[in-house]
């Protein structure tokens, strides 16, 4: 499977947000990862739909994945799709019925994805395969950028890849030049990287090096 690389806007310089969106787009990355935090599901607040629509306005063709770290994502699905979310990612631990909400995301015209926290067993996503396009395996406890990759999550990726050979498997949290290779070897094909990519003076060089190194191990 082709490897996709997604800068996480959470690590951008918010004083120059439009320029940062363009820098990520021009880096050759495949899509943008947008972290929405509600200060309830996770102990932090980030941004809402206005930032998603800013991304669409600044770089309309740069694909937008929206990761909803929210207790009630079901109340905001229309809002985020209307703002420009093209893949909507909701947590299996959220307080809503995924059998109802994943089809609703698709009916709104977006791709539907499930996210699992590090402590959640992979079996939790098995009942939803027919209703989702992608599974995001968190490799940090969600809420903050810049944390260390939890390698104990790797066997979940391996088990998921064995069970669902064609599904998109994304990893998010602590991804850098080394941990990206561990994730790809385990079976992931989509890599979110926040601080690792945004701290680079030359993001394009980092994206192409990451892509080449990942291709060599998968
Ligand atoms: C964490 C977020 C991640 C975060 C990744 O709650 O879901 O997407 O932005 O940041 P890094 O790559 O710095 O760990
Ligand atoms: Zn995220």
Coordinates of N, CA and C and ligand atoms in Angstrom, one line a residue:
X1 N 0.8 -1.2 0.0 CA 0.0 0.0 0.0 C 0.9 1.2 0.0
X2 N 0.4 2.3 -0.7 CA 1.2 3.5 -0.7 C 1.1 4.2 0.7
X3 N 2.2 4.8 1.1 CA 2.2 5.5 2.4 C 1.8 6.9 2.2
X4 N 0.9 7.3 3.1 CA 0.4 8.7 3.1 C 1.0 9.4 4.4
X5 N 1.4 10.6 4.2 CA 2.0 11.4 5.2 C 1.1 12.7 5.5
X6 N 0.7 12.9 6.8 CA -0.2 13.9 7.1 C 0.4 14.8 8.2
X7 N 0.8 16.0 7.9 CA 1.2 17.0 9.0 C 0.0 17.3 9.9
X8 N 0.2 17.4 11.2 CA -0.9 17.7 12.1 C -0.7 19.2 12.4
X9 N -1.8 20.0 12.0 CA -1.7 21.4 12.2 C -1.6 21.9 13.6
X10 N -1.9 21.1 14.6 CA -1.7 21.4 16.0 C -0.3 22.0 16.3
X11 N 0.7 21.5 15.6 CA 2.1 21.8 15.8 C 2.5 23.1 15.0
X12 N 1.6 23.7 14.3 CA 2.0 24.8 13.5 C 2.2 26.1 14.3
X13 N 2.8 27.1 13.7 CA 2.9 28.4 14.4 C 1.5 29.1 14.1
X14 N 0.7 29.2 15.2 CA -0.6 29.8 15.0 C -0.6 31.3 14.7
X15 N 0.6 31.9 14.9 CA 0.7 33.3 14.5 C 0.8 33.5 13.0
X16 N 1.0 32.5 12.3 CA 1.1 32.5 10.8 C 0.4 31.4 10.2
X17 N -0.9 31.2 10.6 CA -1.6 30.0 10.3 C -1.8 29.8 8.8
X18 N -2.1 30.8 8.1 CA -2.3 30.6 6.6 C -1.0 30.2 6.0
X19 N 0.1 30.8 6.4 CA 1.4 30.4 5.8 C 1.8 29.0 6.2
X20 N 1.4 28.6 7.4 CA 1.8 27.2 7.8 C 0.9 26.2 7.0
X21 N -0.3 26.5 6.8 CA -1.2 25.6 6.0 C -0.5 25.4 4.6
X22 N -0.1 26.6 4.0 CA 0.5 26.5 2.7 C 1.8 25.8 2.7
X23 N 2.6 25.9 3.8 CA 3.9 25.2 3.9 C 3.7 23.7 4.0
X24 N 2.6 23.3 4.7 CA 2.3 21.9 4.8 C 1.9 21.3 3.4
X25 N 1.0 22.1 2.7 CA 0.5 21.7 1.4 C 1.7 21.6 0.4
X26 N 2.6 22.6 0.4 CA 3.7 22.6 -0.6 C 4.8 21.6 -0.2
X27 N 4.7 21.0 0.9 CA 5.7 20.0 1.3 C 5.6 18.7 0.6
X28 N 4.5 18.5 -0.1 CA 4.3 17.2 -0.8 C 3.6 16.2 0.1
X29 N 3.2 16.6 1.3 CA 2.4 15.7 2.1 C 1.1 15.4 1.4
X30 N 0.4 14.3 1.8 CA -0.8 13.9 1.2 C -2.0 14.6 1.6
X31 N -2.1 15.0 2.9 CA -3.3 15.5 3.5 C -2.9 16.2 4.8
X32 N -3.9 17.0 5.3 CA -3.7 17.7 6.5 C -4.5 17.0 7.6
X33 N -3.9 16.9 8.8 CA -4.6 16.3 10.0 C -5.0 17.5 10.9
X34 N -6.3 17.5 11.3 CA -6.8 18.6 12.1 C -7.3 18.1 13.4
X35 N -6.7 18.5 14.5 CA -7.1 18.0 15.8 C -8.1 18.9 16.5
X36 N -9.3 18.4 16.7 CA -10.3 19.2 17.4 C -10.5 18.6 18.8
X37 N -10.3 19.4 19.8 CA -10.3 18.9 21.2 C -11.4 19.7 22.0
X38 N -12.2 19.0 22.8 CA -13.3 19.7 23.4 C -13.2 20.0 24.9
X39 N -12.0 19.8 25.5 CA -11.7 20.0 26.9 C -12.6 19.1 27.8
X40 N -13.1 18.0 27.3 CA -14.0 17.1 28.1 C -13.5 15.7 27.8
X41 N -13.5 15.3 26.5 CA -13.0 14.0 26.1 C -11.5 13.9 26.4
X42 N -10.8 15.1 26.1 CA -9.4 15.2 26.4 C -9.2 16.5 27.2
X43 N -8.1 16.6 28.0 CA -8.0 17.8 28.9 C -7.4 19.0 28.2
X44 N -7.9 19.3 27.0 CA -7.3 20.4 26.3 C -8.3 20.9 25.3
X45 N -8.2 22.2 24.9 CA -9.0 22.8 23.9 C -8.1 23.1 22.7
X46 N -8.6 22.9 21.5 CA -7.7 23.3 20.4 C -8.4 24.3 19.5
X47 N -9.1 23.9 18.5 CA -9.8 24.8 17.6 C -11.0 24.1 17.0
X48 N -11.8 24.9 16.3 CA -13.1 24.4 15.8 C -13.3 24.5 14.3
X49 N -14.5 24.5 13.9 CA -14.8 24.5 12.4 C -14.2 25.7 11.6
X50 N -14.0 26.8 12.3 CA -13.5 28.0 11.5 C -12.1 27.7 11.0
X51 N -11.3 26.9 11.8 CA -9.9 26.6 11.3 C -10.0 25.6 10.1
X52 N -11.0 24.7 10.2 CA -11.1 23.7 9.1 C -11.5 24.5 7.8
X53 N -12.4 25.5 8.0 CA -12.8 26.2 6.7 C -11.7 27.2 6.3
X54 N -10.8 27.6 7.2 CA -9.7 28.4 6.8 C -8.7 27.5 5.9
X55 N -8.5 26.3 6.3 CA -7.7 25.4 5.5 C -8.2 25.2 4.1
X56 N -9.5 25.1 4.1 CA -10.2 24.9 2.7 C -10.0 26.2 1.9
X57 N -10.1 27.4 2.5 CA -10.0 28.6 1.8 C -8.5 28.8 1.3
X58 N -7.6 28.5 2.2 CA -6.2 28.8 1.9 C -5.6 27.8 0.8
X59 N -5.9 26.5 1.0 CA -5.4 25.5 0.1 C -6.6 24.5 -0.2
X60 N -7.5 24.9 -1.1 CA -8.7 24.1 -1.4 C -8.4 22.7 -1.8
X61 N -7.3 22.4 -2.5 CA -7.1 21.0 -2.9 C -6.4 20.2 -1.9
X62 N -6.0 20.7 -0.8 CA -5.2 19.9 0.2 C -6.2 19.2 1.1
X63 N -6.2 17.9 1.0 CA -7.3 17.0 1.6 C -7.2 17.2 3.1
X64 N -8.4 17.2 3.7 CA -8.5 17.5 5.2 C -9.1 16.3 6.0
X65 N -8.3 15.7 6.9 CA -8.8 14.7 7.8 C -9.1 15.5 9.1
X66 N -10.2 15.3 9.7 CA -10.6 16.0 11.0 C -10.8 14.9 12.1
X67 N -9.9 15.0 13.1 CA -9.8 14.1 14.2 C -10.6 14.7 15.4
X68 N -11.8 14.2 15.6 CA -12.7 14.8 16.6 C -12.4 14.1 18.0
X69 N -11.7 14.8 18.8 CA -11.5 14.3 20.2 C -12.6 14.9 21.1
X70 N -13.8 14.4 20.9 CA -15.0 15.0 21.5 C -15.8 13.9 22.2
X71 N -16.4 14.2 23.3 CA -17.3 13.3 24.0 C -18.6 13.0 23.1
X72 N -19.1 14.1 22.5 CA -20.3 14.0 21.6 C -20.0 14.4 20.2
X73 N -19.2 13.7 19.5 CA -18.9 14.1 18.1 C -20.2 14.1 17.2
X74 N -21.1 13.3 17.6 CA -22.4 13.2 16.8 C -23.1 14.5 16.7
X75 N -22.9 15.4 17.7 CA -23.6 16.7 17.6 C -22.9 17.7 16.6
X76 N -21.8 17.4 16.1 CA -21.0 18.3 15.3 C -20.6 17.8 13.9
X77 N -21.2 16.6 13.5 CA -20.8 16.1 12.2 C -21.1 17.0 11.1
X78 N -22.3 17.5 11.0 CA -22.7 18.4 9.9 C -21.8 19.6 9.9
X79 N -21.6 20.1 11.1 CA -20.8 21.4 11.2 C -19.4 21.2 10.6
X80 N -18.8 20.1 10.9 CA -17.4 19.9 10.4 C -17.4 19.5 8.9
X81 N -18.3 18.8 8.5 CA -18.3 18.4 7.0 C -18.6 19.7 6.3
X82 N -19.6 20.5 6.8 CA -19.9 21.8 6.1 C -18.6 22.7 6.1
X83 N -17.8 22.6 7.1 CA -16.6 23.5 7.2 C -15.5 23.0 6.3
X84 N -15.6 21.7 5.8 CA -14.6 21.2 4.9 C -13.9 19.9 5.2
X85 N -14.4 19.3 6.3 CA -13.8 18.0 6.6 C -14.1 17.0 5.5
X86 N -13.1 16.2 5.0 CA -13.3 15.2 4.0 C -13.2 13.8 4.5
X87 N -12.4 13.6 5.6 CA -12.5 12.4 6.4 C -12.8 12.9 7.8
X88 N -13.8 12.2 8.5 CA -14.2 12.6 9.8 C -13.8 11.4 10.7
X89 N -13.0 11.6 11.7 CA -12.5 10.5 12.6 C -13.1 10.7 14.0
X90 N -13.9 9.6 14.4 CA -14.5 9.7 15.7 C -14.0 8.5 16.6
X91 N -13.9 8.8 17.9 CA -13.4 7.8 18.8 C -14.4 6.7 19.1
X92 N -13.9 5.5 19.2 CA -14.7 4.4 19.7 C -15.1 4.6 21.1
X93 N -14.3 5.4 21.9 CA -14.6 5.6 23.3 C -15.6 6.8 23.5
X94 N -16.0 7.4 22.4 CA -17.0 8.6 22.5 C -18.3 8.1 23.0
X95 N -19.1 9.1 23.4 CA -20.4 8.8 24.0 C -21.5 8.9 22.9
X96 N -21.4 8.0 21.9 CA -22.4 7.9 20.8 C -22.4 6.5 20.2
X97 N -23.4 6.3 19.4 CA -23.5 5.0 18.7 C -22.8 5.0 17.4
X98 N -21.7 4.3 17.3 CA -20.9 4.3 16.1 C -21.7 3.7 14.9
X99 N -22.5 2.7 15.2 CA -23.3 2.1 14.1 C -24.2 3.1 13.5
X100 N -24.6 4.1 14.2 CA -25.5 5.2 13.6 C -24.6 6.3 13.0
X101 N -23.5 6.7 13.7 CA -22.8 7.9 13.3 C -21.8 7.6 12.1
X102 N -21.2 6.4 12.0 CA -20.3 6.2 10.9 C -21.1 6.3 9.5
X103 N -22.3 5.6 9.4 CA -23.0 5.8 8.2 C -23.5 7.2 7.9
X104 N -23.7 8.0 9.0 CA -24.1 9.4 8.9 C -23.0 10.2 8.3
X105 N -21.8 9.9 8.7 CA -20.6 10.6 8.1 C -20.6 10.4 6.6
X106 N -20.7 9.1 6.2 CA -20.7 8.8 4.8 C -21.9 9.5 4.1
X107 N -23.0 9.5 4.7 CA -24.2 10.1 4.0 C -24.0 11.6 3.8
X108 N -23.2 12.2 4.7 CA -22.9 13.6 4.5 C -21.8 13.9 3.4
X109 N -21.3 12.8 2.9 CA -20.3 12.9 1.8 C -18.9 12.8 2.2
X110 N -18.6 12.4 3.4 CA -17.2 12.3 3.9 C -16.8 10.9 4.1
X111 N -15.5 10.6 4.2 CA -15.1 9.3 4.6 C -15.2 9.2 6.1
X112 N -15.5 7.9 6.6 CA -15.7 7.7 8.0 C -14.5 6.9 8.6
X113 N -14.0 7.4 9.7 CA -12.9 6.7 10.4 C -13.2 6.5 11.9
X114 N -12.7 5.4 12.4 CA -12.7 5.2 13.9 C -11.4 5.4 14.5
X115 N -11.3 5.9 15.7 CA -10.1 6.1 16.4 C -10.1 5.4 17.7
X116 N -8.9 4.8 18.0 CA -8.8 4.0 19.3 C -7.7 4.7 20.2
X117 N -8.0 4.8 21.4 CA -7.0 5.3 22.4 C -6.0 4.1 22.7
X118 N -4.8 4.5 23.2 CA -3.8 3.4 23.4 C -4.3 2.3 24.3
X119 N -5.1 2.5 25.3 CA -5.5 1.4 26.2 C -6.7 0.6 25.6
X120 N -7.3 1.0 24.5 CA -8.5 0.3 24.0 C -8.0 -0.9 23.1
X121 N -8.5 -2.1 23.4 CA -8.1 -3.2 22.6 C -8.6 -3.1 21.2
X122 N -7.9 -3.7 20.3 CA -8.2 -3.6 18.8 C -9.5 -4.2 18.5
X123 N -9.9 -5.2 19.3 CA -11.2 -5.9 19.0 C -12.4 -4.9 19.0
X124 N -12.2 -3.8 19.7 CA -13.3 -2.8 19.8 C -13.7 -2.2 18.4
X125 N -12.8 -2.3 17.4 CA -13.2 -1.8 16.1 C -13.8 -2.9 15.2
X126 N -13.7 -4.1 15.6 CA -14.1 -5.2 14.7 C -15.5 -5.1 14.2
X127 N -16.5 -4.7 15.1 CA -17.9 -4.7 14.7 C -18.2 -3.6 13.7
X128 N -17.2 -2.7 13.4 CA -17.5 -1.6 12.5 C -16.9 -1.6 11.1
X129 N -16.2 -2.7 10.8 CA -15.4 -2.7 9.5 C -16.3 -2.3 8.3
X130 N -17.5 -2.8 8.3 CA -18.4 -2.5 7.1 C -18.7 -1.0 7.0
X131 N -18.6 -0.3 8.1 CA -19.1 1.1 8.2 C -18.0 2.1 8.2
X132 N -16.8 1.6 8.1 CA -15.7 2.6 8.2 C -14.7 2.4 7.1
X133 N -14.0 3.5 6.7 CA -13.0 3.5 5.7 C -11.6 3.5 6.2
X134 N -11.4 3.7 7.5 CA -10.1 3.9 8.0 C -10.1 3.7 9.5
X135 N -9.0 3.2 10.1 CA -8.9 3.1 11.5 C -7.6 3.9 11.9
X136 N -7.8 4.7 12.9 CA -6.7 5.5 13.5 C -6.3 4.9 14.8
X137 N -5.1 4.4 14.9 CA -4.6 3.8 16.1 C -3.7 4.9 16.8
X138 N -4.2 5.4 17.9 CA -3.4 6.4 18.7 C -2.2 5.8 19.3
X139 N -1.1 6.5 19.1 CA 0.2 6.0 19.7 C 0.7 7.0 20.8
X140 N -0.2 7.9 21.2 CA 0.0 8.7 22.5 C -1.4 8.8 23.1
X141 N -1.5 9.2 24.4 CA -2.8 9.5 24.9 C -3.2 10.9 24.4
X142 N -4.4 10.9 23.7 CA -4.7 12.2 23.0 C -4.9 13.4 23.9
X143 N -4.6 14.5 23.4 CA -4.8 15.8 24.1 C -3.7 16.8 23.8
X144 N -2.5 16.3 23.5 CA -1.3 17.2 23.3 C -0.4 16.7 22.3
X145 N 0.2 17.6 21.5 CA 1.3 17.2 20.6 C 2.6 17.1 21.4
X146 N 3.6 16.6 20.7 CA 4.9 16.5 21.3 C 5.2 15.4 22.3
X147 N 4.3 14.4 22.4 CA 4.5 13.3 23.3 C 5.3 12.2 22.7
X148 N 5.8 11.3 23.5 CA 6.6 10.1 23.0 C 5.7 9.0 22.5
X149 N 6.1 8.4 21.4 CA 5.4 7.3 20.8 C 5.3 6.1 21.8
X150 N 4.1 5.5 21.9 CA 3.9 4.3 22.8 C 4.1 3.1 22.0
X151 N 5.2 2.4 22.0 CA 5.5 1.3 21.2 C 4.6 0.1 21.5
X152 N 4.0 0.1 22.7 CA 3.1 -1.0 23.1 C 1.9 -1.1 22.2
X153 N 1.6 0.0 21.4 CA 0.5 0.0 20.5 C 0.7 -0.8 19.2
X154 N 2.0 -1.0 18.9 CA 2.3 -1.6 17.6 C 1.6 -3.0 17.4
X155 N 1.5 -3.9 18.4 CA 0.9 -5.2 18.1 C -0.6 -5.0 17.7
X156 N -1.2 -3.9 18.1 CA -2.6 -3.7 17.7 C -2.7 -3.4 16.2
X157 N -1.7 -2.7 15.7 CA -1.6 -2.4 14.2 C -1.4 -3.7 13.5
X158 N -0.5 -4.6 13.9 CA -0.2 -5.9 13.3 C -1.5 -6.7 13.3
X159 N -2.2 -6.7 14.4 CA -3.4 -7.6 14.5 C -4.5 -7.0 13.6
X160 N -4.6 -5.7 13.5 CA -5.6 -5.1 12.6 C -5.3 -5.3 11.1
X161 N -4.0 -5.2 10.8 CA -3.6 -5.5 9.4 C -3.9 -6.9 9.0
X162 N -3.7 -7.8 9.9 CA -4.0 -9.3 9.6 C -5.5 -9.5 9.4
X163 N -6.3 -8.8 10.2 CA -7.7 -9.0 10.1 C -8.4 -8.2 8.9
X164 N -7.8 -7.1 8.6 CA -8.4 -6.2 7.5 C -7.2 -5.8 6.6
X165 N -6.9 -6.6 5.6 CA -5.7 -6.4 4.8 C -5.8 -5.1 4.0
X166 N -7.0 -4.6 3.6 CA -7.1 -3.5 2.7 C -7.5 -2.2 3.4
X167 N -7.8 -2.2 4.6 CA -8.3 -1.0 5.3 C -7.1 0.0 5.5
X168 N -7.4 1.3 5.5 CA -6.4 2.3 5.8 C -6.2 2.3 7.3
X169 N -4.9 2.2 7.7 CA -4.5 2.2 9.1 C -3.6 3.4 9.3
X170 N -4.1 4.3 10.1 CA -3.3 5.5 10.4 C -2.8 5.5 11.8
X171 N -1.6 6.0 12.0 CA -1.0 6.2 13.4 C -0.9 7.7 13.7
X172 N -1.0 8.0 14.9 CA -1.0 9.4 15.3 C -0.5 9.5 16.7
X173 N 0.6 10.3 16.8 CA 1.2 10.6 18.1 C 2.7 10.1 18.2
X174 N 3.6 11.0 18.3 CA 5.0 10.7 18.5 C 5.7 10.1 17.3
X175 N 5.1 10.4 16.1 CA 5.7 9.8 14.9 C 6.9 10.7 14.5
X176 N 8.0 10.0 14.3 CA 9.2 10.7 13.8 C 9.9 9.8 12.8
X177 N 11.1 10.1 12.4 CA 11.8 9.3 11.3 C 12.0 7.9 11.8
X178 N 12.1 7.6 13.1 CA 12.4 6.3 13.6 C 11.0 5.5 13.8
X179 N 10.2 6.2 14.6 CA 8.9 5.5 14.9 C 8.0 5.3 13.7
X180 N 8.1 6.1 12.7 CA 7.4 5.9 11.5 C 7.7 4.6 10.9
X181 N 8.9 4.2 10.9 CA 9.3 2.9 10.3 C 8.7 1.7 11.1
X182 N 8.7 1.9 12.4 CA 8.1 0.8 13.2 C 6.6 0.7 12.9
X183 N 6.0 1.8 12.7 CA 4.5 1.8 12.5 C 4.3 1.1 11.1
X184 N 5.1 1.5 10.1 CA 4.9 0.9 8.8 C 5.2 -0.5 8.7
X185 N 6.2 -0.9 9.4 CA 6.6 -2.4 9.5 C 5.4 -3.2 10.1
X186 N 4.7 -2.5 11.1 CA 3.6 -3.2 11.8 C 2.4 -3.3 10.9
X187 N 2.3 -2.4 9.8 CA 1.1 -2.5 8.9 C 0.4 -1.2 8.7
X188 N 0.9 -0.1 9.3 CA 0.2 1.2 9.0 C 0.6 1.7 7.7
X189 N -0.4 2.5 7.1 CA -0.1 3.1 5.8 C -0.3 4.6 5.7
X190 N -0.8 5.2 6.9 CA -1.0 6.6 7.0 C -0.3 7.1 8.2
X191 N 0.5 8.1 8.1 CA 1.3 8.6 9.2 C 1.0 10.0 9.5
X192 N 0.5 10.3 10.7 CA 0.3 11.7 11.2 C 1.6 12.1 11.9
X193 N 2.1 13.3 11.6 CA 3.3 13.8 12.3 C 3.1 15.3 12.5
X194 N 3.1 15.7 13.8 CA 2.9 17.1 14.1 C 4.2 17.8 14.4
X195 N 4.8 17.7 15.6 CA 6.0 18.4 15.9 C 7.2 18.0 15.0
X196 N 7.3 16.7 14.7 CA 8.4 16.3 13.8 C 8.4 17.1 12.5
X197 N 7.3 17.2 11.9 CA 7.3 17.9 10.6 C 7.3 19.4 10.7
X198 N 6.5 20.0 11.6 CA 6.5 21.5 11.7 C 7.7 22.1 12.2
X199 N 8.5 21.3 13.0 CA 9.8 21.9 13.5 C 10.9 21.9 12.4
X200 N 10.6 21.3 11.3 CA 11.7 21.2 10.2 C 11.8 22.6 9.5
X201 N 13.0 23.0 9.2 CA 13.2 24.2 8.4 C 12.7 23.9 7.0
X202 N 13.0 22.7 6.5 CA 12.6 22.3 5.2 C 11.7 21.1 5.3
X203 N 10.4 21.4 5.4 CA 9.4 20.3 5.6 C 9.3 19.4 4.4
X204 N 9.5 20.0 3.2 CA 9.4 19.2 1.9 C 10.5 18.1 1.9
X205 N 11.7 18.4 2.4 CA 12.8 17.5 2.4 C 12.5 16.4 3.4
X206 N 11.9 16.8 4.6 CA 11.6 15.8 5.6 C 10.5 14.8 5.1
X207 N 9.5 15.4 4.4 CA 8.4 14.5 3.9 C 8.9 13.5 2.8
X208 N 9.8 14.0 1.9 CA 10.3 13.1 0.9 C 11.2 12.0 1.5
X209 N 12.0 12.4 2.5 CA 12.9 11.4 3.2 C 12.0 10.4 3.9
X210 N 11.0 10.9 4.6 CA 10.1 9.9 5.3 C 9.5 9.0 4.4
X211 N 9.0 9.5 3.2 CA 8.3 8.7 2.2 C 9.3 7.6 1.7
X212 N 10.5 8.0 1.4 CA 11.5 7.1 0.8 C 11.8 6.0 1.8
X213 N 12.1 6.4 3.1 CA 12.5 5.4 4.1 C 11.3 4.5 4.4
X214 N 10.1 5.0 4.4 CA 8.9 4.1 4.7 C 8.8 3.1 3.5
X215 N 8.9 3.6 2.3 CA 8.7 2.7 1.1 C 9.8 1.6 1.2
X216 N 10.9 1.8 1.7 CA 12.0 0.8 1.7 C 11.7 -0.3 2.7
X217 N 10.8 -0.1 3.7 CA 10.5 -1.1 4.7 C 9.1 -1.8 4.5
X218 N 8.3 -1.3 3.5 CA 7.0 -2.0 3.3 C 6.9 -2.7 2.0
Ligands
LIG1 C1 -2.8 14.3 19.9 C2 -3.2 14.6 18.5 C3 -2.1 14.4 17.5 C4 -0.9 15.3 17.7 C5 0.3 14.7 17.1 O1 -3.9 14.4 20.7 O2 -4.3 13.7 18.1 O3 -2.6 14.5 16.2 O4 -1.2 16.6 17.0 O5 1.4 15.5 17.5 P1 2.9 14.9 17.5 O6 3.2 14.3 16.1 O7 3.7 16.1 17.9 O8 2.9 13.8 18.5
LIG2 ZN1 -4.8 13.7 15.9

